[in-house]
Amino acid sequence: MSSSAFPQIASLSHALGAYGWDDAWAAEFAPYAEQGLVPGRVVRVDRGQCDVMTADGIVRADTAFVTPHDPLRVICTGDWAAVEAAGNPRYVKAYLPRRTAFVRSTSSQRSEGQILAANVDHAIIAVSLAVELDLGRIERFLALAWESGAQPLVVLTKADLVPDPVTVAHLVEDVETAAPGVGVLTVSSVTGEGTDVLTAIVASGTSVLLGISGAGKSTLANALLGEEVMAVRAARDVDGKGRHTTTTRNLLALPEGGVLIDTPGLRGVGLFDAEAGVGQVFSEIEEYAARCRFHDCAHEAEPGCAVLRAVEEGALPERRLESYRKLLRENQRIVAKTDARLRSEIRRDWRIKSAEGRANYAAKRGGRP
């Protein structure tokens, strides 16, 4: 169904176009328009309420009608919402199906998922060059980004603090090895290096800015916005860590086009059912694994393991394999906590491996227990 069938929706194209409204969203919204609701994009969520950008500007709306027990179904920044046309308070009655969703596991013992941003096209992972690179953390962010459905991009910030171009080239190469199929861009908000390229990338669609505290996200956001919208605090010289300069997730329209969701610094980026994302990050390992003798090869000590052979031959860094194993194990634990069948399979595998270990130990001792 085209938006032309609903002139009142089509007329919103200009007003909400800067926030990503298009004919496909209009078609999705048509049933809500018939109910007298108006569309808007959620630009901020806090304390059971949210700010929604509508054709008439930002309205404050209550989210009581869209607060289910499932934390992945609560309304979040980036959602397209169906809001009451009038009222005090006004309520969000529903949100449109998400095209993409950036989700991580919470720090709670229940291992629930937490949705950080919705309907994102580009996941920009900010990494500071002021401190030693943590490639494992970059791989973790990338796994979540790929799993979300967005296209990741690694942005190495504070490039002005590494004046030696040879050193910068080596750092970029290290990140490229950890991020196959992902663009790696060096930028400096001080000199302006790389900001024009980044501006062009984010000009189409919605981008979410991710990274730990002190990575330079707020400074980068200000450079893209062309003004000091986000507060900036200096990072500690010792470890490059800073305070959370952003405390909520905010969606902002960019002057050159596109919208940006800035997020607080993430202390933890736990995986949440991100097996496909992990596989994408370590695509070369999965390609090697397809050549293993056994289809269920664990790449530990099995004969005919193409992955281990690649490590021995120097084609695959051992650090990459260890990181791959770590993220797969973590993801499996998270999934197992909510999947009884998988928990049973894991316990069965543990019993088999324990029995094999005892048998191998006994064999080494000449059959003695």
CSV table of C-alpha atoms in Angstrom, one decimal:
chain,number,residue,atom,x,y,z
A,1,MET,CA,0.0,0.0,0.0
A,2,SER,CA,1.6,3.3,-1.0
A,3,SER,CA,1.5,6.4,1.1
A,4,SER,CA,-0.4,8.2,-1.7
A,5,ALA,CA,-3.5,6.3,-0.5
A,6,PHE,CA,-3.3,8.4,2.7
A,7,PRO,CA,-2.6,12.0,1.8
A,8,GLN,CA,-2.4,13.0,5.5
A,9,ILE,CA,0.5,10.5,5.9
A,10,ALA,CA,2.2,11.5,2.6
A,11,SER,CA,2.1,15.2,3.7
A,12,LEU,CA,4.4,14.2,6.6
A,13,SER,CA,7.2,13.3,4.2
A,14,HIS,CA,8.8,16.8,4.3
A,15,ALA,CA,8.3,17.4,8.0
A,16,LEU,CA,9.7,14.0,9.2
A,17,GLY,CA,11.9,13.2,6.2
A,18,ALA,CA,15.0,14.5,8.0
A,19,TYR,CA,14.3,11.9,10.7
A,20,GLY,CA,14.1,9.0,8.2
A,21,TRP,CA,10.4,8.9,7.4
A,22,ASP,CA,9.8,7.2,4.0
A,23,ASP,CA,7.0,5.6,2.0
A,24,ALA,CA,7.7,2.2,3.6
A,25,TRP,CA,7.1,3.7,7.1
A,26,ALA,CA,4.1,5.4,5.8
A,27,ALA,CA,2.6,2.2,4.6
A,28,GLU,CA,3.3,0.5,8.0
A,29,PHE,CA,1.6,3.4,9.8
A,30,ALA,CA,-1.5,3.5,7.7
A,31,PRO,CA,-3.7,1.4,10.1
A,32,TYR,CA,-2.8,3.7,13.0
A,33,ALA,CA,-3.6,6.8,10.9
A,34,GLU,CA,-7.1,5.4,10.5
A,35,GLN,CA,-7.4,5.4,14.3
A,36,GLY,CA,-6.5,9.1,14.4
A,37,LEU,CA,-3.0,8.6,15.7
A,38,VAL,CA,0.0,10.6,14.5
A,39,PRO,CA,3.5,9.3,13.7
A,40,GLY,CA,6.7,10.4,15.3
A,41,ARG,CA,10.2,9.2,15.9
A,42,VAL,CA,11.4,8.7,19.5
A,43,VAL,CA,14.4,10.9,20.2
A,44,ARG,CA,14.8,10.2,23.9
A,45,VAL,CA,13.4,7.9,26.5
A,46,ASP,CA,13.5,8.3,30.3
A,47,ARG,CA,11.4,7.5,33.4
A,48,GLY,CA,8.4,6.0,31.6
A,49,GLN,CA,8.1,8.9,29.2
A,50,CYS,CA,9.7,9.8,25.9
A,51,ASP,CA,10.2,12.8,23.6
A,52,VAL,CA,8.8,12.1,20.1
A,53,MET,CA,9.5,14.2,17.0
A,54,THR,CA,6.3,14.7,15.2
A,55,ALA,CA,5.3,16.9,12.2
A,56,ASP,CA,4.4,19.6,14.7
A,57,GLY,CA,7.6,19.3,16.7
A,58,ILE,CA,8.7,17.5,19.8
A,59,VAL,CA,5.9,16.2,22.1
A,60,ARG,CA,6.2,14.6,25.5
A,61,ALA,CA,4.4,11.3,25.6
A,62,ASP,CA,3.7,8.6,28.2
A,63,THR,CA,4.8,5.0,27.4
A,64,ALA,CA,2.5,3.2,29.8
A,65,PHE,CA,0.7,1.4,26.9
A,66,VAL,CA,4.0,0.1,25.5
A,67,THR,CA,5.8,-1.1,28.6
A,68,PRO,CA,5.6,-5.0,28.5
A,69,HIS,CA,7.4,-7.4,30.7
A,70,ASP,CA,9.8,-8.3,27.9
A,71,PRO,CA,12.6,-5.6,28.1
A,72,LEU,CA,13.3,-6.1,24.4
A,73,ARG,CA,9.8,-4.8,23.6
A,74,VAL,CA,9.9,-1.6,25.5
A,75,ILE,CA,10.0,1.6,23.4
A,76,CYS,CA,13.5,2.9,22.8
A,77,THR,CA,15.3,5.7,21.0
A,78,GLY,CA,15.0,5.4,17.2
A,79,ASP,CA,11.5,3.7,17.3
A,80,TRP,CA,8.7,5.1,15.1
A,81,ALA,CA,5.8,5.6,17.4
A,82,ALA,CA,2.0,6.0,17.0
A,83,VAL,CA,1.1,8.8,19.3
A,84,GLU,CA,-2.2,10.3,20.4
A,85,ALA,CA,-3.0,13.5,18.4
A,86,ALA,CA,-4.0,15.3,21.6
A,87,GLY,CA,-4.4,14.9,25.3
A,88,ASN,CA,-2.8,15.7,28.5
A,89,PRO,CA,-0.9,13.5,28.9
A,90,ARG,CA,-0.5,12.1,25.4
A,91,TYR,CA,0.3,8.4,25.1
A,92,VAL,CA,2.3,6.3,22.8
A,93,LYS,CA,-0.2,3.6,21.7
A,94,ALA,CA,2.2,1.4,19.7
A,95,TYR,CA,5.5,1.5,17.7
A,96,LEU,CA,6.1,0.2,14.2
A,97,PRO,CA,8.0,-3.1,13.6
A,98,ARG,CA,11.8,-2.4,13.9
A,99,ARG,CA,14.0,-2.9,10.9
A,100,THR,CA,17.1,-3.3,13.0
A,101,ALA,CA,17.7,-3.3,16.8
A,102,PHE,CA,21.0,-3.0,18.7
A,103,VAL,CA,20.8,-5.3,21.7
A,104,ARG,CA,23.2,-6.3,24.5
A,105,SER,CA,22.8,-8.5,27.6
A,106,THR,CA,22.1,-6.7,30.8
A,107,SER,CA,24.3,-6.9,33.9
A,108,SER,CA,21.5,-8.6,35.8
A,109,GLN,CA,21.7,-12.2,37.0
A,110,ARG,CA,18.6,-12.9,34.8
A,111,SER,CA,20.7,-12.2,31.7
A,112,GLU,CA,17.9,-10.3,30.0
A,113,GLY,CA,18.5,-8.3,26.8
A,114,GLN,CA,18.6,-4.6,26.8
A,115,ILE,CA,17.7,-2.7,23.6
A,116,LEU,CA,19.9,0.3,23.0
A,117,ALA,CA,18.7,1.7,19.7
A,118,ALA,CA,16.2,0.8,17.0
A,119,ASN,CA,16.1,1.2,13.2
A,120,VAL,CA,19.8,1.9,12.8
A,121,ASP,CA,21.6,1.8,9.5
A,122,HIS,CA,25.2,2.5,10.6
A,123,ALA,CA,26.8,1.3,13.9
A,124,ILE,CA,29.8,3.6,14.5
A,125,ILE,CA,32.2,2.1,17.0
A,126,ALA,CA,34.4,4.9,18.4
A,127,VAL,CA,37.9,3.7,19.6
A,128,SER,CA,40.4,6.1,21.1
A,129,LEU,CA,44.0,6.1,19.8
A,130,ALA,CA,45.0,7.8,23.1
A,131,VAL,CA,45.3,4.4,24.8
A,132,GLU,CA,46.4,1.0,23.8
A,133,LEU,CA,44.0,-0.8,21.4
A,134,ASP,CA,41.8,-3.5,22.9
A,135,LEU,CA,41.1,-5.6,19.8
A,136,GLY,CA,39.0,-8.0,21.8
A,137,ARG,CA,36.6,-5.2,22.9
A,138,ILE,CA,36.4,-4.0,19.3
A,139,GLU,CA,35.5,-7.6,18.2
A,140,ARG,CA,32.8,-7.7,20.9
A,141,PHE,CA,31.2,-4.4,19.7
A,142,LEU,CA,31.4,-5.6,16.1
A,143,ALA,CA,29.6,-8.9,17.0
A,144,LEU,CA,26.7,-6.9,18.5
A,145,ALA,CA,26.7,-4.5,15.5
A,146,TRP,CA,26.5,-7.2,12.9
A,147,GLU,CA,23.8,-9.0,14.9
A,148,SER,CA,21.7,-5.8,15.0
A,149,GLY,CA,21.4,-5.7,11.2
A,150,ALA,CA,23.3,-2.4,10.9
A,151,GLN,CA,26.5,-1.9,8.9
A,152,PRO,CA,29.4,-1.4,11.4
A,153,LEU,CA,32.2,1.2,11.0
A,154,VAL,CA,35.2,1.5,13.3
A,155,VAL,CA,36.2,5.1,13.9
A,156,LEU,CA,39.6,5.6,15.5
A,157,THR,CA,39.4,8.9,17.3
A,158,LYS,CA,42.0,11.4,18.6
A,159,ALA,CA,44.3,10.7,15.7
A,160,ASP,CA,46.1,13.9,16.4
A,161,LEU,CA,47.6,12.3,19.5
A,162,VAL,CA,49.5,9.8,17.3
A,163,PRO,CA,51.6,12.1,15.0
A,164,ASP,CA,53.7,9.3,13.5
A,165,PRO,CA,51.9,8.2,10.3
A,166,VAL,CA,53.7,4.9,10.3
A,167,THR,CA,52.4,4.1,13.8
A,168,VAL,CA,48.9,5.1,12.7
A,169,ALA,CA,49.1,2.8,9.7
A,170,HIS,CA,50.1,-0.1,11.9
A,171,LEU,CA,47.2,0.6,14.3
A,172,VAL,CA,44.8,0.7,11.4
A,173,GLU,CA,46.1,-2.6,10.1
A,174,ASP,CA,45.7,-4.2,13.5
A,175,VAL,CA,42.0,-3.1,13.6
A,176,GLU,CA,41.4,-4.1,10.0
A,177,THR,CA,42.6,-7.6,10.9
A,178,ALA,CA,40.1,-7.7,13.8
A,179,ALA,CA,37.3,-6.3,11.6
A,180,PRO,CA,37.1,-8.1,8.3
A,181,GLY,CA,34.6,-6.5,5.9
A,182,VAL,CA,34.4,-3.3,8.0
A,183,GLY,CA,35.6,0.1,7.2
A,184,VAL,CA,38.2,1.6,9.5
A,185,LEU,CA,38.5,5.4,9.6
A,186,THR,CA,40.9,7.7,11.5
A,187,VAL,CA,39.5,11.0,12.6
A,188,SER,CA,40.5,14.0,14.7
A,189,SER,CA,38.0,16.5,16.0
A,190,VAL,CA,41.0,18.8,16.7
A,191,THR,CA,42.4,18.9,13.1
A,192,GLY,CA,39.3,17.9,11.3
A,193,GLU,CA,41.0,14.8,9.8
A,194,GLY,CA,38.4,12.3,8.5
A,195,THR,CA,35.4,14.2,9.7
A,196,ASP,CA,34.3,15.0,6.1
A,197,VAL,CA,34.4,11.3,5.2
A,198,LEU,CA,32.4,10.4,8.3
A,199,THR,CA,29.9,13.2,7.6
A,200,ALA,CA,29.3,11.8,4.1
A,201,ILE,CA,28.8,8.2,5.5
A,202,VAL,CA,26.3,9.2,8.1
A,203,ALA,CA,24.4,11.6,5.8
A,204,SER,CA,22.2,8.7,4.7
A,205,GLY,CA,20.0,6.9,7.3
A,206,THR,CA,20.4,6.5,11.0
A,207,SER,CA,23.7,6.0,12.8
A,208,VAL,CA,24.3,5.0,16.4
A,209,LEU,CA,27.5,6.1,18.1
A,210,LEU,CA,29.0,3.5,20.4
A,211,GLY,CA,32.1,3.1,22.6
A,212,ILE,CA,33.4,3.1,26.1
A,213,SER,CA,33.7,6.3,28.2
A,214,GLY,CA,36.6,8.5,27.0
A,215,ALA,CA,36.5,7.2,23.5
A,216,GLY,CA,35.6,10.7,22.2
A,217,LYS,CA,32.0,10.0,21.2
A,218,SER,CA,30.6,13.4,22.4
A,219,THR,CA,33.4,15.3,20.8
A,220,LEU,CA,32.8,13.4,17.6
A,221,ALA,CA,29.1,14.0,17.8
A,222,ASN,CA,29.7,17.8,18.2
A,223,ALA,CA,31.9,17.7,15.1
A,224,LEU,CA,29.2,16.0,13.1
A,225,LEU,CA,26.5,18.4,14.4
A,226,GLY,CA,28.6,21.4,13.7
A,227,GLU,CA,28.0,22.8,17.2
A,228,GLU,CA,28.6,22.1,20.9
A,229,VAL,CA,25.4,20.2,21.5
A,230,MET,CA,26.9,17.4,23.6
A,231,ALA,CA,28.8,18.2,26.8
A,232,VAL,CA,32.5,17.1,26.7
A,233,ARG,CA,34.8,16.4,29.6
A,234,ALA,CA,38.5,15.6,29.4
A,235,ALA,CA,39.5,12.0,29.7
A,236,ARG,CA,42.1,10.9,32.2
A,237,ASP,CA,45.6,11.0,30.7
A,238,VAL,CA,46.5,7.7,32.5
A,239,ASP,CA,44.0,5.4,30.9
A,240,GLY,CA,42.0,7.5,28.6
A,241,LYS,CA,38.8,6.9,30.5
A,242,GLY,CA,36.4,9.7,31.1
A,243,ARG,CA,33.1,10.3,32.9
A,244,HIS,CA,29.8,9.6,31.1
A,245,THR,CA,29.3,12.9,29.3
A,246,THR,CA,26.1,11.4,27.8
A,247,THR,CA,23.6,9.9,30.2
A,248,THR,CA,20.7,9.1,27.9
A,249,ARG,CA,20.4,8.0,24.3
A,250,ASN,CA,19.5,11.0,22.1
A,251,LEU,CA,18.5,11.1,18.5
A,252,LEU,CA,19.7,14.2,16.7
A,253,ALA,CA,19.2,15.4,13.1
A,254,LEU,CA,22.5,16.1,11.3
A,255,PRO,CA,22.9,19.3,9.3
A,256,GLU,CA,24.3,17.5,6.3
A,257,GLY,CA,21.5,14.8,6.4
A,258,GLY,CA,20.9,11.7,8.4
A,259,VAL,CA,20.3,11.3,12.1
A,260,LEU,CA,22.6,10.3,14.9
A,261,ILE,CA,21.9,8.4,18.1
A,262,ASP,CA,24.5,9.2,20.7
A,263,THR,CA,24.8,6.7,23.6
A,264,PRO,CA,26.3,6.8,27.1
A,265,GLY,CA,29.7,5.2,27.4
A,266,LEU,CA,29.2,1.4,27.7
A,267,ARG,CA,31.2,-0.2,30.6
A,268,GLY,CA,29.9,-3.6,29.6
A,269,VAL,CA,28.9,-4.9,26.2
A,270,GLY,CA,27.7,-8.4,26.9
A,271,LEU,CA,26.5,-10.5,24.0
A,272,PHE,CA,22.9,-11.4,23.7
A,273,ASP,CA,22.1,-14.3,21.3
A,274,ALA,CA,24.7,-13.0,18.8
A,275,GLU,CA,26.0,-16.2,17.3
A,276,ALA,CA,25.5,-14.9,13.7
A,277,GLY,CA,27.3,-11.6,14.6
A,278,VAL,CA,30.2,-13.5,16.1
A,279,GLY,CA,30.4,-15.6,12.9
A,280,GLN,CA,30.5,-12.4,10.8
A,281,VAL,CA,33.3,-10.9,12.9
A,282,PHE,CA,35.4,-14.0,12.6
A,283,SER,CA,34.4,-14.9,9.0
A,284,GLU,CA,37.8,-16.1,8.1
A,285,ILE,CA,37.7,-18.7,11.0
A,286,GLU,CA,34.4,-19.9,9.8
A,287,GLU,CA,35.8,-20.3,6.3
A,288,TYR,CA,38.7,-22.4,7.7
A,289,ALA,CA,36.2,-24.4,9.8
A,290,ALA,CA,34.3,-25.4,6.7
A,291,ARG,CA,37.4,-27.4,5.6
A,292,CYS,CA,37.8,-29.3,8.9
A,293,ARG,CA,37.6,-33.1,8.7
A,294,PHE,CA,34.8,-33.2,11.2
A,295,HIS,CA,31.7,-31.0,10.8
A,296,ASP,CA,31.4,-30.6,14.6
A,297,CYS,CA,35.1,-29.8,15.1
A,298,ALA,CA,35.7,-27.7,18.2
A,299,HIS,CA,39.1,-26.5,16.9
A,300,GLU,CA,40.8,-27.7,20.1
A,301,ALA,CA,42.9,-30.8,19.3
A,302,GLU,CA,40.9,-32.7,16.6
A,303,PRO,CA,42.8,-34.3,13.8
A,304,GLY,CA,42.3,-32.7,10.4
A,305,CYS,CA,41.4,-29.3,11.9
A,306,ALA,CA,41.9,-26.6,9.3
A,307,VAL,CA,41.6,-23.8,11.9
A,308,LEU,CA,44.5,-25.1,14.0
A,309,ARG,CA,46.5,-25.7,10.8
A,310,ALA,CA,45.9,-22.1,9.8
A,311,VAL,CA,47.2,-21.0,13.3
A,312,GLU,CA,50.3,-23.3,12.9
A,313,GLU,CA,51.0,-21.9,9.5
A,314,GLY,CA,50.7,-18.3,10.7
A,315,ALA,CA,47.7,-17.6,8.4
A,316,LEU,CA,45.5,-17.0,11.5
A,317,PRO,CA,46.6,-15.2,14.6
A,318,GLU,CA,46.2,-17.3,17.7
A,319,ARG,CA,44.7,-14.2,19.5
A,320,ARG,CA,41.8,-14.2,17.0
A,321,LEU,CA,41.0,-17.9,17.6
A,322,GLU,CA,41.1,-17.3,21.4
A,323,SER,CA,38.8,-14.3,21.1
A,324,TYR,CA,36.5,-16.4,18.9
A,325,ARG,CA,36.3,-19.2,21.4
A,326,LYS,CA,35.7,-16.7,24.2
A,327,LEU,CA,32.8,-14.9,22.5
A,328,LEU,CA,31.1,-18.1,21.4
A,329,ARG,CA,31.3,-19.5,25.0
A,330,GLU,CA,29.9,-16.4,26.4
A,331,ASN,CA,27.1,-16.3,23.9
A,332,GLN,CA,26.3,-19.9,24.5
A,333,ARG,CA,26.0,-19.3,28.2
A,334,ILE,CA,23.6,-16.4,27.7
A,335,VAL,CA,21.4,-18.4,25.3
A,336,ALA,CA,21.4,-21.4,27.6
A,337,LYS,CA,20.0,-19.5,30.5
A,338,THR,CA,16.8,-18.9,28.5
A,339,ASP,CA,16.8,-22.1,26.4
A,340,ALA,CA,16.2,-25.3,28.3
A,341,ARG,CA,17.0,-27.6,25.3
A,342,LEU,CA,20.4,-25.9,24.8
A,343,ARG,CA,21.1,-26.2,28.5
A,344,SER,CA,20.5,-30.0,28.2
A,345,GLU,CA,22.8,-30.3,25.2
A,346,ILE,CA,25.6,-28.4,27.0
A,347,ARG,CA,25.3,-30.6,30.0
A,348,ARG,CA,25.4,-33.7,27.7
A,349,ASP,CA,28.5,-32.4,26.0
A,350,TRP,CA,30.2,-31.7,29.4
A,351,ARG,CA,29.4,-35.3,30.4
A,352,ILE,CA,30.9,-36.7,27.2
A,353,LYS,CA,34.0,-34.5,27.4
A,354,SER,CA,34.5,-35.4,31.1
A,355,ALA,CA,34.2,-39.1,30.3
A,356,GLU,CA,36.7,-38.7,27.4
A,357,GLY,CA,39.1,-36.8,29.7
A,358,ARG,CA,38.9,-39.6,32.3
A,359,ALA,CA,39.5,-42.2,29.7
A,360,ASN,CA,42.5,-40.4,28.2
A,361,TYR,CA,44.0,-39.9,31.7
A,362,ALA,CA,43.5,-43.6,32.4
A,363,ALA,CA,45.2,-44.5,29.1
A,364,LYS,CA,48.2,-42.4,30.0
A,365,ARG,CA,48.5,-44.2,33.3
A,366,GLY,CA,48.5,-47.6,31.6
A,367,GLY,CA,44.8,-48.3,32.3
A,368,ARG,CA,45.2,-47.6,36.0
A,369,PRO,CA,42.4,-45.5,37.5
